[in-house]
Coordinates of C-alpha atoms in Angstrom, one line a residue:
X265 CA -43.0 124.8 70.2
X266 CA -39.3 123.8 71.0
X267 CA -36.4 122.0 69.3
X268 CA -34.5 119.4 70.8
X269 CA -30.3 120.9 71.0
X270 CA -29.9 117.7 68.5
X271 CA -31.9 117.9 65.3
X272 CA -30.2 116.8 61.5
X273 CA -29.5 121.2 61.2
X274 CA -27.4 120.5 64.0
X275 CA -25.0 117.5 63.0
X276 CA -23.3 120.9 60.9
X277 CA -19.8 121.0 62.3
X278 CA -18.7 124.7 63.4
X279 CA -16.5 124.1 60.5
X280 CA -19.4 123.6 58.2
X281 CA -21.6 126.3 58.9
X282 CA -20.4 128.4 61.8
X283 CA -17.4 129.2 60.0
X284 CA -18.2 128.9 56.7
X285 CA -16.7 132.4 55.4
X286 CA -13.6 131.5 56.6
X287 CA -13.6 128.5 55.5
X288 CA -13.3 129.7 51.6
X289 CA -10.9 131.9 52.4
X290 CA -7.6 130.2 52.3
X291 CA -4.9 132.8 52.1
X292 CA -4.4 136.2 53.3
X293 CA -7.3 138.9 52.9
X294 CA -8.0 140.0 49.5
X295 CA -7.1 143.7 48.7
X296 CA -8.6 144.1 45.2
X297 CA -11.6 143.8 43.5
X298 CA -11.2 141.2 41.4
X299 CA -10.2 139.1 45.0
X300 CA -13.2 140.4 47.0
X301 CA -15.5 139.3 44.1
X302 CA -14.1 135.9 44.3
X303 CA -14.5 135.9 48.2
X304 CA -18.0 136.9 47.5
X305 CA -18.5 133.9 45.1
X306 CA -17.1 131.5 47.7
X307 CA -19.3 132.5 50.2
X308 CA -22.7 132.9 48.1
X309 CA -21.6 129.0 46.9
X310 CA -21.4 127.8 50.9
X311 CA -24.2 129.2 51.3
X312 CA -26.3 128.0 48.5
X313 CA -24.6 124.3 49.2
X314 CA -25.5 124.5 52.8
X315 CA -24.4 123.0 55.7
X316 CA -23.6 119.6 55.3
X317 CA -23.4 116.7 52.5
X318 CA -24.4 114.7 55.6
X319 CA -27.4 117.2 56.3
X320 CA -29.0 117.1 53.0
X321 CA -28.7 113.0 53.0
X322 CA -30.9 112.7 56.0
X323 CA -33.3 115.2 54.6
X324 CA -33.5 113.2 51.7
X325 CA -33.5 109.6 53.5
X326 CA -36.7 111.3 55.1
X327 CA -38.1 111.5 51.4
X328 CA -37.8 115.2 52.1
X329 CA -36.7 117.7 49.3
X330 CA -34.3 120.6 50.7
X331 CA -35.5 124.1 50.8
X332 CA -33.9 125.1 47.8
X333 CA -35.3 122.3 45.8
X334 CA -39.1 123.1 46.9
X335 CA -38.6 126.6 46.0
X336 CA -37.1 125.7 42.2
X337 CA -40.6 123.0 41.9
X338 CA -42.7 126.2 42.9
X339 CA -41.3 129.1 40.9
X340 CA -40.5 129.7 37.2
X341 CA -37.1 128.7 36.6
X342 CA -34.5 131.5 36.9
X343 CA -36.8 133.5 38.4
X344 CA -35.6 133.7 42.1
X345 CA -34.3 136.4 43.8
X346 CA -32.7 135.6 47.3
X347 CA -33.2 138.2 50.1
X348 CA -30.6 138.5 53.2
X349 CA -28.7 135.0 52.1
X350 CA -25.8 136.3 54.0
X351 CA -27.5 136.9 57.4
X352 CA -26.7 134.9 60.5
X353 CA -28.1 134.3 63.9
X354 CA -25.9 137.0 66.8
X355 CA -27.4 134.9 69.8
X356 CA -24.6 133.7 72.1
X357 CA -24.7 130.7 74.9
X358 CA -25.0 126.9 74.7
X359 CA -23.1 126.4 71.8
X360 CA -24.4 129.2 69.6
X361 CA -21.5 131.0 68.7
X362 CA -19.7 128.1 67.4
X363 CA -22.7 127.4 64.7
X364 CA -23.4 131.0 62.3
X365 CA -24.2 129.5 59.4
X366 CA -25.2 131.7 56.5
X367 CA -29.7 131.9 55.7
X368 CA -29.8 130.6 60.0
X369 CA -32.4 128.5 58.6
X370 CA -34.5 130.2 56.6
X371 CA -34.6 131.0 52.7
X372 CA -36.3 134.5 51.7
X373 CA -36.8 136.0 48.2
X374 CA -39.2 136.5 45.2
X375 CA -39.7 134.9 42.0
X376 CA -42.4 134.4 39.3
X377 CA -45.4 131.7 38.8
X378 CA -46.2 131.8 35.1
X379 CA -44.9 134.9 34.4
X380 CA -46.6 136.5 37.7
X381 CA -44.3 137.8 41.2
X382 CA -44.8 136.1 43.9
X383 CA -43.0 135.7 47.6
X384 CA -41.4 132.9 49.0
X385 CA -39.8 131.5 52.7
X386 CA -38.7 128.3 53.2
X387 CA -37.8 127.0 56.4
X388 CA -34.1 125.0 55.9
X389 CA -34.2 121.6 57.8
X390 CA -30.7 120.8 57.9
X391 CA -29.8 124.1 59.8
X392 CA -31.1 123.6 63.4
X393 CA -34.2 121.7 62.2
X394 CA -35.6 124.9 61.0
X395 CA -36.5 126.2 64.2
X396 CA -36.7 129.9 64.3
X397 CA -34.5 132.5 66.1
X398 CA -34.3 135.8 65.9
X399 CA -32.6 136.6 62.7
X400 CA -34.7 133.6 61.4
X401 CA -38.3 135.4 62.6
X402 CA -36.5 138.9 60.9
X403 CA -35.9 137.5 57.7
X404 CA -39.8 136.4 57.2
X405 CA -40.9 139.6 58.8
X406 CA -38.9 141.3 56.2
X407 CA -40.3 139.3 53.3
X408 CA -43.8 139.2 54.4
X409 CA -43.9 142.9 54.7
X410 CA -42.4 143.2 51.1
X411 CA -45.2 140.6 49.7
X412 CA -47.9 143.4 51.2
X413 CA -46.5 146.2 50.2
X414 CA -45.4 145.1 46.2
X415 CA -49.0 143.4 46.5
X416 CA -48.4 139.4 45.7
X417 CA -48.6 136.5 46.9
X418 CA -46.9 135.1 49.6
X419 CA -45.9 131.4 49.8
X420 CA -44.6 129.7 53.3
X421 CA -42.6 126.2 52.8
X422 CA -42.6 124.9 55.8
X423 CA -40.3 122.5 57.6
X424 CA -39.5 123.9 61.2
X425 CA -39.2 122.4 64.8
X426 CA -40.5 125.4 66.2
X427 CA -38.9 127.6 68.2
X428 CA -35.4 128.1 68.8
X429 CA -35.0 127.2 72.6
X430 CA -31.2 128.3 72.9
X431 CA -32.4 131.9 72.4
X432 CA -35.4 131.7 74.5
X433 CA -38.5 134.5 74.3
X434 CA -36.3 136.4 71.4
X435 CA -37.5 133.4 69.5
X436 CA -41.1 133.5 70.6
X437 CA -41.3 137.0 70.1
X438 CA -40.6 136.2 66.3
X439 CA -43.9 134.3 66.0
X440 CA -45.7 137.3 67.3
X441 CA -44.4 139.5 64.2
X442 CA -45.6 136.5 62.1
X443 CA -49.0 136.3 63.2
X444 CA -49.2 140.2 63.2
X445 CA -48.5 140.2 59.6
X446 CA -50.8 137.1 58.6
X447 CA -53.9 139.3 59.6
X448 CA -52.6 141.9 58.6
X449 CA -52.2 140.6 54.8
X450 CA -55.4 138.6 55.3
X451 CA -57.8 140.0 52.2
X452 CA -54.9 141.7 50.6
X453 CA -53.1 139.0 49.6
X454 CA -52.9 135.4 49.0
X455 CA -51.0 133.4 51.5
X456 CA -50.5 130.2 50.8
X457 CA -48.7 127.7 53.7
X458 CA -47.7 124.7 52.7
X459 CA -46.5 121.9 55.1
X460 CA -43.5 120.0 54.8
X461 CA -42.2 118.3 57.6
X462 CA -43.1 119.2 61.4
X463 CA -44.9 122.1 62.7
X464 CA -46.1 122.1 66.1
X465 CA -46.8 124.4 68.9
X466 CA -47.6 127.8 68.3
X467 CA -45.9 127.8 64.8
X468 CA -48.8 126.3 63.8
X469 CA -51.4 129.6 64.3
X470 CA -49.4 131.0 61.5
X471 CA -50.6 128.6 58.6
X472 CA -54.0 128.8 60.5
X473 CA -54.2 132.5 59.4
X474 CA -53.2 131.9 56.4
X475 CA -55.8 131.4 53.3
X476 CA -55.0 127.8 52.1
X477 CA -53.1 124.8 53.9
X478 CA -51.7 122.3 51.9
X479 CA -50.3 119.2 53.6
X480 CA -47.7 116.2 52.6
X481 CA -48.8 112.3 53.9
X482 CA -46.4 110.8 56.3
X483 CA -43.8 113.8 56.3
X484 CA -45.8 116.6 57.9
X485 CA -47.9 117.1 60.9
X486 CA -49.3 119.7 63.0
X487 CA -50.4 119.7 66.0
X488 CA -50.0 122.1 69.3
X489 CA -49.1 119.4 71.4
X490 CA -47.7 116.6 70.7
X491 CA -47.8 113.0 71.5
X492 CA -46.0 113.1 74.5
X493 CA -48.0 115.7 75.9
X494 CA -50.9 114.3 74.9
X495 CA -50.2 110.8 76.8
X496 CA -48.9 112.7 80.1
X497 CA -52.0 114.9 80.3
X498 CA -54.5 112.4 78.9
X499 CA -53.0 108.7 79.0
X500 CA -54.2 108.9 75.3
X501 CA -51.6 106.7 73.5
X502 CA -51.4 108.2 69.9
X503 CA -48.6 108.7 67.0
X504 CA -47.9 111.8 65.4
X505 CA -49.5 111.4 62.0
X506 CA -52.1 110.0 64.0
X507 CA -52.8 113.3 66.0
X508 CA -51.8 116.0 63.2
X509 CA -50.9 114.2 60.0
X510 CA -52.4 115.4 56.5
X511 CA -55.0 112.9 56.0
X512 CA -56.2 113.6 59.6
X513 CA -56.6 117.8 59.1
X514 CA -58.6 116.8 55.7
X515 CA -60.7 114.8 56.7
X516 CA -61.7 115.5 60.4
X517 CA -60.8 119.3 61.7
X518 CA -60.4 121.0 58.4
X519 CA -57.1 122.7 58.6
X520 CA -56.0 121.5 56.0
X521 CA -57.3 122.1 52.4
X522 CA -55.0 120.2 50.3
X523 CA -53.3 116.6 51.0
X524 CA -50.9 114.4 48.5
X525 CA -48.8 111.9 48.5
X526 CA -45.7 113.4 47.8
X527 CA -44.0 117.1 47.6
X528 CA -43.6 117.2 44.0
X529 CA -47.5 117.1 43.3
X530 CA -48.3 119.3 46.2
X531 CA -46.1 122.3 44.7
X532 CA -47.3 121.5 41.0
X533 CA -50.7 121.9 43.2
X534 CA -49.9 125.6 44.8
X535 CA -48.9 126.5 41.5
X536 CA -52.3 125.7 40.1
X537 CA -54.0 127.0 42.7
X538 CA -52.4 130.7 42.1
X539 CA -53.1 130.5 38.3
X540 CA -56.8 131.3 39.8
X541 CA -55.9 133.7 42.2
X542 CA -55.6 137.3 42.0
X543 CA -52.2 139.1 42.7
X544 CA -54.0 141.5 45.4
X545 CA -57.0 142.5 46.6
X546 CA -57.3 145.3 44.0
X547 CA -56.9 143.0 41.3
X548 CA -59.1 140.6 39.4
X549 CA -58.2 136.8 38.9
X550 CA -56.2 135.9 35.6
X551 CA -58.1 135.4 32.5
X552 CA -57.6 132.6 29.9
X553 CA -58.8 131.8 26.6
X554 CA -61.6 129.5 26.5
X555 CA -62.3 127.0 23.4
X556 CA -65.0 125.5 24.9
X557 CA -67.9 127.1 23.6
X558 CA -70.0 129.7 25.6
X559 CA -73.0 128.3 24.4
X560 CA -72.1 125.0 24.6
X561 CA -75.5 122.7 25.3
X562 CA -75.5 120.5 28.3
X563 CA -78.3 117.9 27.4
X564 CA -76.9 114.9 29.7
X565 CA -78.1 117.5 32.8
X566 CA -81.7 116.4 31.9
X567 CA -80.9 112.8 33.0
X568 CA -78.2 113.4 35.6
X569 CA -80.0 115.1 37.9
X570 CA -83.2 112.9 39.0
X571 CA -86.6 114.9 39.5
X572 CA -87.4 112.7 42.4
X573 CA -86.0 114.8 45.1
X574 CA -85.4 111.9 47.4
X575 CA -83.0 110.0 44.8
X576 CA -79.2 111.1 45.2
X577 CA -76.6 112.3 42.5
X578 CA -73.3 113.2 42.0
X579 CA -73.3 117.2 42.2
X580 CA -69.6 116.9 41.5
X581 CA -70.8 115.8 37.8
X582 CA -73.3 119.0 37.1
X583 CA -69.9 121.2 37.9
X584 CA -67.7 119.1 35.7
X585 CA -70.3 120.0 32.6
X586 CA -71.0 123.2 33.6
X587 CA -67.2 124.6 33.8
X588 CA -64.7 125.4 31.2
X589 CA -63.4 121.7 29.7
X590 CA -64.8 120.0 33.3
X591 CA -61.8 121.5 35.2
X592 CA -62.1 122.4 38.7
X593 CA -60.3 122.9 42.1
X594 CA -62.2 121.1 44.9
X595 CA -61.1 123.1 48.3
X596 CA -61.5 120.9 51.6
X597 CA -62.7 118.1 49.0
X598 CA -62.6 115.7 51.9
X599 CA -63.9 117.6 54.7
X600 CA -67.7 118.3 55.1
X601 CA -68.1 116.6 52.0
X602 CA -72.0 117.3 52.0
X603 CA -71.3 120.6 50.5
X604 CA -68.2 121.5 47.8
X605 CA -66.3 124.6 47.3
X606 CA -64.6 125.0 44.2
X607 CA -62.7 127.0 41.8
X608 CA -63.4 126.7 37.6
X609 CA -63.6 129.1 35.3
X610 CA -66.4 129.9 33.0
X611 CA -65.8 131.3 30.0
X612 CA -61.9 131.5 31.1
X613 CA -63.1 133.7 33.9
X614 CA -62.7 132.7 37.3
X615 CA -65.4 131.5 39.7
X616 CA -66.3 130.1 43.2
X617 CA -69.4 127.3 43.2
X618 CA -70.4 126.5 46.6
X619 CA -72.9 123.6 46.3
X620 CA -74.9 121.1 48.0
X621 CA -73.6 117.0 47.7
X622 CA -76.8 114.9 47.6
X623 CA -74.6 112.0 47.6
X624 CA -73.8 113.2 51.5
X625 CA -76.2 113.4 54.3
X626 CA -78.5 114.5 51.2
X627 CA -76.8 117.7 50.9
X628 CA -77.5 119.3 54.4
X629 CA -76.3 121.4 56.4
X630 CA -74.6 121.0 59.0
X631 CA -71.7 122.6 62.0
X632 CA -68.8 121.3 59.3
X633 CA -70.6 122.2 55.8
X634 CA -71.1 125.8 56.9
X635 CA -68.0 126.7 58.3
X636 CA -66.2 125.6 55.2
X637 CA -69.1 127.2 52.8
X638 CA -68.6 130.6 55.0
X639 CA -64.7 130.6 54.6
X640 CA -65.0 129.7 51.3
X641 CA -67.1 132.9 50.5
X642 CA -65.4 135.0 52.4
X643 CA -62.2 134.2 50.4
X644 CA -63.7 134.3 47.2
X645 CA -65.3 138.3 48.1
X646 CA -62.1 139.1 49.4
X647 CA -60.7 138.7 46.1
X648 CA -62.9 139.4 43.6
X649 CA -64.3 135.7 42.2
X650 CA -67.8 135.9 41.4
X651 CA -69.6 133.3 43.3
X652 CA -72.6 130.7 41.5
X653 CA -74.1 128.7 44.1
X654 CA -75.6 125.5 43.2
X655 CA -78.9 124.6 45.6
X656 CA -80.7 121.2 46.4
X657 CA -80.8 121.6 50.4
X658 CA -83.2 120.1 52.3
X659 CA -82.8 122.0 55.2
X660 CA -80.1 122.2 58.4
X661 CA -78.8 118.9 60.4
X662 CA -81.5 118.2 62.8
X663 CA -80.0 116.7 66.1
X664 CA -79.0 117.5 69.6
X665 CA -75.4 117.4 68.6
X666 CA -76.1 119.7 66.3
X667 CA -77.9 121.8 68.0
X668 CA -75.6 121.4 71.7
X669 CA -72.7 122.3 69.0
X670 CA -73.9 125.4 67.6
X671 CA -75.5 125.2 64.7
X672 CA -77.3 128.4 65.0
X673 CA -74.3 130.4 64.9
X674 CA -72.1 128.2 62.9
X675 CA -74.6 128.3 60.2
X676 CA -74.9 132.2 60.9
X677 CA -71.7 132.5 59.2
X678 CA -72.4 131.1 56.1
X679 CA -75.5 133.6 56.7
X680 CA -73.0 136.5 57.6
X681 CA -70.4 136.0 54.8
X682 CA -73.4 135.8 51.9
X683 CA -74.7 138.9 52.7
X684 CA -71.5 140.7 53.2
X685 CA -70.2 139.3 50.0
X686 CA -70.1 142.6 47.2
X687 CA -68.7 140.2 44.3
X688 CA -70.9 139.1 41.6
X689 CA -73.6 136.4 43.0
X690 CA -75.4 133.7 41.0
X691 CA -77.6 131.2 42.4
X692 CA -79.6 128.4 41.0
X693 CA -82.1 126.3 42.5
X694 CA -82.0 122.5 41.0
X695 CA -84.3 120.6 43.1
X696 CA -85.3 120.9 46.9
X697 CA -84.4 124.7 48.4
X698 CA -86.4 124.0 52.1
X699 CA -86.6 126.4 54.7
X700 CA -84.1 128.9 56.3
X701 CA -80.8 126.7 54.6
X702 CA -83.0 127.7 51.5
X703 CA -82.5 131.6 52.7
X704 CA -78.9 130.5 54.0
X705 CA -77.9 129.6 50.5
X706 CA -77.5 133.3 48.5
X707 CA -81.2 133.2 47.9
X708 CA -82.7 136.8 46.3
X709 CA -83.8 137.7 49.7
X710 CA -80.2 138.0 50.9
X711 CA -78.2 140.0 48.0
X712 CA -77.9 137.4 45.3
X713 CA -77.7 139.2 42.2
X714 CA -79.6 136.9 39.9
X715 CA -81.4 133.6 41.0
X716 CA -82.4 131.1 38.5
X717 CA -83.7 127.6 39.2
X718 CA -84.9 124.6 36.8
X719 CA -88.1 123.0 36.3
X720 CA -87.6 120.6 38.9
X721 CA -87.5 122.9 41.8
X722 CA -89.0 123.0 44.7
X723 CA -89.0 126.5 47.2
X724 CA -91.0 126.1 50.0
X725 CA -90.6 125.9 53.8
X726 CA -90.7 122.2 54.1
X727 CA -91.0 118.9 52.2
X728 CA -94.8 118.6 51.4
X729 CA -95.1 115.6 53.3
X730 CA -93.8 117.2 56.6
X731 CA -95.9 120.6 55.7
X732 CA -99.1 118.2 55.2
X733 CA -98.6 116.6 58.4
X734 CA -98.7 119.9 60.2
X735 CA -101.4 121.8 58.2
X736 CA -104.0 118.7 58.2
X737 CA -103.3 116.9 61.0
X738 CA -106.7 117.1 61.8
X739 CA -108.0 116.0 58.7
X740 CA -105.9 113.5 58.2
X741 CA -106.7 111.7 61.7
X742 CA -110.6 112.7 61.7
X743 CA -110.1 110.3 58.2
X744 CA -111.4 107.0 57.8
X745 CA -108.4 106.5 55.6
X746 CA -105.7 108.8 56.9
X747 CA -103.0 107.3 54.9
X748 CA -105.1 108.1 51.5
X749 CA -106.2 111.5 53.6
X750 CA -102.5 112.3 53.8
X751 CA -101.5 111.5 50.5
X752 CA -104.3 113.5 49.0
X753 CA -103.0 116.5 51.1
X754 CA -99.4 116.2 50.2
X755 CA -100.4 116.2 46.9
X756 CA -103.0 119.7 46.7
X757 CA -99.5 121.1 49.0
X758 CA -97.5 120.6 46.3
X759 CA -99.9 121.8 43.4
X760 CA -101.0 124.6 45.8
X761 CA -97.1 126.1 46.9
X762 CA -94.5 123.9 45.5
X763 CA -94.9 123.8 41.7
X764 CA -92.6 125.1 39.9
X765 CA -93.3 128.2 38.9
X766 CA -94.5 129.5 42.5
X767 CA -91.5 131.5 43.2
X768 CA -90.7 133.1 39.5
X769 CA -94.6 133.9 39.5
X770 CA -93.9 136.1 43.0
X771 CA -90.4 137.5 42.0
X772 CA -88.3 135.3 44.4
X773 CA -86.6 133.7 41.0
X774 CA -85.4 135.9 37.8
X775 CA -86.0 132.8 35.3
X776 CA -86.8 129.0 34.5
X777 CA -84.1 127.6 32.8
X778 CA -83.7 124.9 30.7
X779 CA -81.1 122.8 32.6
X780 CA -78.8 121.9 28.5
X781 CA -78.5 126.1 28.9
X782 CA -77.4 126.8 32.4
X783 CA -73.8 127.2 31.3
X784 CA -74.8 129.9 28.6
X785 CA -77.2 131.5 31.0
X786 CA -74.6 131.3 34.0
X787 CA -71.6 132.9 31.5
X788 CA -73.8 135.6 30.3
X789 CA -75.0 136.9 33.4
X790 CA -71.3 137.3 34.8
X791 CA -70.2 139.4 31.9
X792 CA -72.9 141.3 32.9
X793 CA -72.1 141.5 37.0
X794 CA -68.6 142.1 35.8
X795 CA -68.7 145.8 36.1
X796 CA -71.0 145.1 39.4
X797 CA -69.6 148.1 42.2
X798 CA -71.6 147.7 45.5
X799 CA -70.6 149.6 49.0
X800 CA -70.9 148.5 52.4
X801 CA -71.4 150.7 55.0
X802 CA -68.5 152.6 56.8
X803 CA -67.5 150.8 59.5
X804 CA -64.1 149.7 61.2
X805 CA -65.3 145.9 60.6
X806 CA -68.6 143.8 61.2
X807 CA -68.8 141.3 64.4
X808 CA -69.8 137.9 62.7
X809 CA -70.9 135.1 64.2
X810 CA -68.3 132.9 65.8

């Protein structure tokens, strides 16, 4: 969490940036209007060029864009608003003094995504490597507490060092107002981090809190500590994209929810993603016109999906032909991949799918698949997206990993954010729904609003073979034939409990559906949940699972 004295912000000569203002000023003090406004024009122009030529050459030779750049990719154009451009850093010692430059690092202000406000910091490379001091940490703390109060979202470029060692636990003190405010905004407002360069230490708690991570390949890393540390405490030899880059947080811990190859896709990216956000909590997701029919048939269903429940498919391609033109935003797409969380639209109405990847691990659950499932929900309740889940689940991980890890309460919070979920629910059952990830899963028995399934479901406790096995074990080995004994049995199981029909017939499922009308059946049941109102209890907050 600190920043070396040399970084590329500090190459800025105290003529470049600690004495910028009076730099532009070349003859005596202005003493009318006319000559303060043009004072005020040189100065807004140093500050917008920034420190250095030199500076914004090695940011680029990186294959870094500058702060200023990012935020004119992510916001409308024109549409900025700088906050506090002027301010600069009052810390005194080692060289401090000499180097005020105007922003100290950091570039505050609002603008628009299509049309909609939304908040904006960007951490400033060139100017002490973007590590935050004081007046750094203030400036955020001013525009984060704006973004809550005006009720939009708030979007963090970063590209900082950490903190700001020359000015000691005034700089780590400024992380604490950060983190405050992150929990504080959580479930009012988007917040969006998006990392673009280094961020290590304790910095790195503040995109952790944060609703959506996206991440840049070979330019941005995060880690607590770093390579160094690592080896002197370990003897683990390791490199820094090796220990916190993008394609490391995707795939193996799951910080990180988005990765590209570059920063101009990643901010097109964030822009998409907040199309389908809300502004606030109190508001609903944007709404767009649809041309692809409501009642649109989706006959290539009937063959995609096999009724053998132990043959795999691509759920990926029953959401492409269920949503609006086969749009979608996979979230952690390549993390836990045995489950997907996603955001479409139906009927140019927003929605979350959370469902089960019989291409991976046959769709089960595991420590990794319900932890992303459970965040997934709890963001999409938090701002009112109505939530279809897909199921073909054959039940929870079995293992002593597993189990050693904590799947009971790991999968508890998939469990916990279901049934605390008050937004419109949908679930439909396409094949195998086994056991408690069955339950787990939005079933009716937990507060899903409608459940529907196809023809080739099957509810039940168990497979039939394992549920044969256990009922008739004693039939089966008092058989001459066991094998034929066995097969027998699985077969009266599944006639007996697993047909079809079984649940609808007892309640558990509202309808049979043909699988070419899911799409009309899943559109007009959320424009009927779309006046849904449901209270929890009072409480100051629940105590989920953790």
């Amino acid at each position: 969490m600190t920043v070396l004295d040399e970084t590329p912000g500090d190459t800025t000569s105290a003529t470049d940036s600690g004495t910028a203002s009076d730099a532009t000023v070349e003859t005596a003090e202005p003493t009318d209007s006319r000559g303060r406004v043009a004072e005020l024009h040189a100065i807004r122009a140093q500050a917008l060029r920034g420190p250095s030529d030199k500076a914004t050459e090695a940011q680029h030779a990186k294959g870094k864009l500058t702060a200023r750049e990012r935020i004119e990719l992510l916001l409308d154009p024109g549409s900025f608003r700088e906050v506090e451009q002027l301010r600069r850093h009052r810390a005194t010692g080692f060289g401090l003094e000499a180097k005020k430059p105007h922003t100290d690092g950091v570039i505050t202000g609002w603008g628009t995504v299509e049309g909609r406000t939304v908040f904006v910091y960007a951490h400033d490379f060139r100017i002490f490597g973007g590590a935050l001091g004081e007046a750094h940490a203030t400036k955020i703390h001013k525009i984060m507490d704006m973004a809550i109060a005006a009720g939009a979202p708030l979007v963090s470029l970063n590209d900082g060092a950490g903190a700001r060692i020359q000015e000691g636990v005034s700089a780590l003190a400024g992380y604490g107002g950060i983190f405050q405010r992150n929990t504080k905004a959580s479930g009012v407002i988007p917040q969006i981090s998006v990392m673009l360069g280094p961020c290590a230490g304790g910095a790195a708690y503040s995109p952790a809190l944060t609703d959506f991570v996206f991440m840049v390949r070979d330019t941005s890393q995060m880690f607590i500590t770093g390579p160094d540390v690592v080896k002197a405490v370990t003897g683990e030899e390791i490199t820094q994209n090796g220990l916190g880059g993008a394609d490391v947080h995707a795939e193996t811990s799951g910080v990180c929810h988005f990765a590209y190859d570059d920063e101009e896709t990643c901010i097109a990216e964030v822009r998409y993603l907040l199309s389908l956000l809300p502004s606030n909590n109190r508001e609903n997701p944007p709404t767009v016109s649809c041309e692809d029919p409501a009642e649109r048939r989706s006959d290539v269903l009937l063959d995609l999906v096999p009724a053998d429940g132990n043959r795999p498919y691509d759920m990926a391609k029953v959401i492409e032909e269920l949503v609006d033109d086969g749009e979608y935003l996979e979230v952690h797409e390549r993390w836990a991949r045995n489950i997907i969380c996603a955001l479409a639209r139906l009927d140019g109405q927003v929605v979350g799918i959370v469902a089960n990847q019989p291409q991976t691990l046959a769709g089960v659950l595991d420590i990794e698949a319900s932890e992303k499932a459970a965040r997934f929900v709890q963001m999409c309740d938090a701002f009112n997206i109505p939530i279809v889940t897909l199921l073909d689940v054959p039940g929870f991980l079995p293992g002593v990993d597993q189990e050693h890890g904590g799947i009971i309460r790991h999968g508890a919070k998939l469990l916990y954010a279901y049934c605390n979920a008050t937004v419109p629910r949908i679930s439909l059952i396409l094949r195998k729904a086994y056991g408690g990830a069955y339950i787990v899963m939005d079933s009716q028995s937990i507060g899903a609003d409608l459940t529907y399934a196809w023809p080739t479901n099957e509810i039940a406790v168990m497979g039939a073979e394992g549920a044969a096995n256990v009922i008739f074990r004693r039939q089966i080995a008092a058989a001459a034939d066991p094998e034929a004994m066995r097969a027998r049995m699985v077969k009266e199981y599944k006639a007996e409990l697993m047909h079809p029909y079984y649940a609808a017939e007892r309640g558990l499922v509202d309808d049979v559906i043909d699988p070419a009308e899911t799409r009309e059946v899943l559109i007009r049941s959320l424009a009927m949940l779309r006046t849904k109102h449901a209270d929890l209890p009072s409480r100051k907050h629940g105590n989920p699972p953790q």
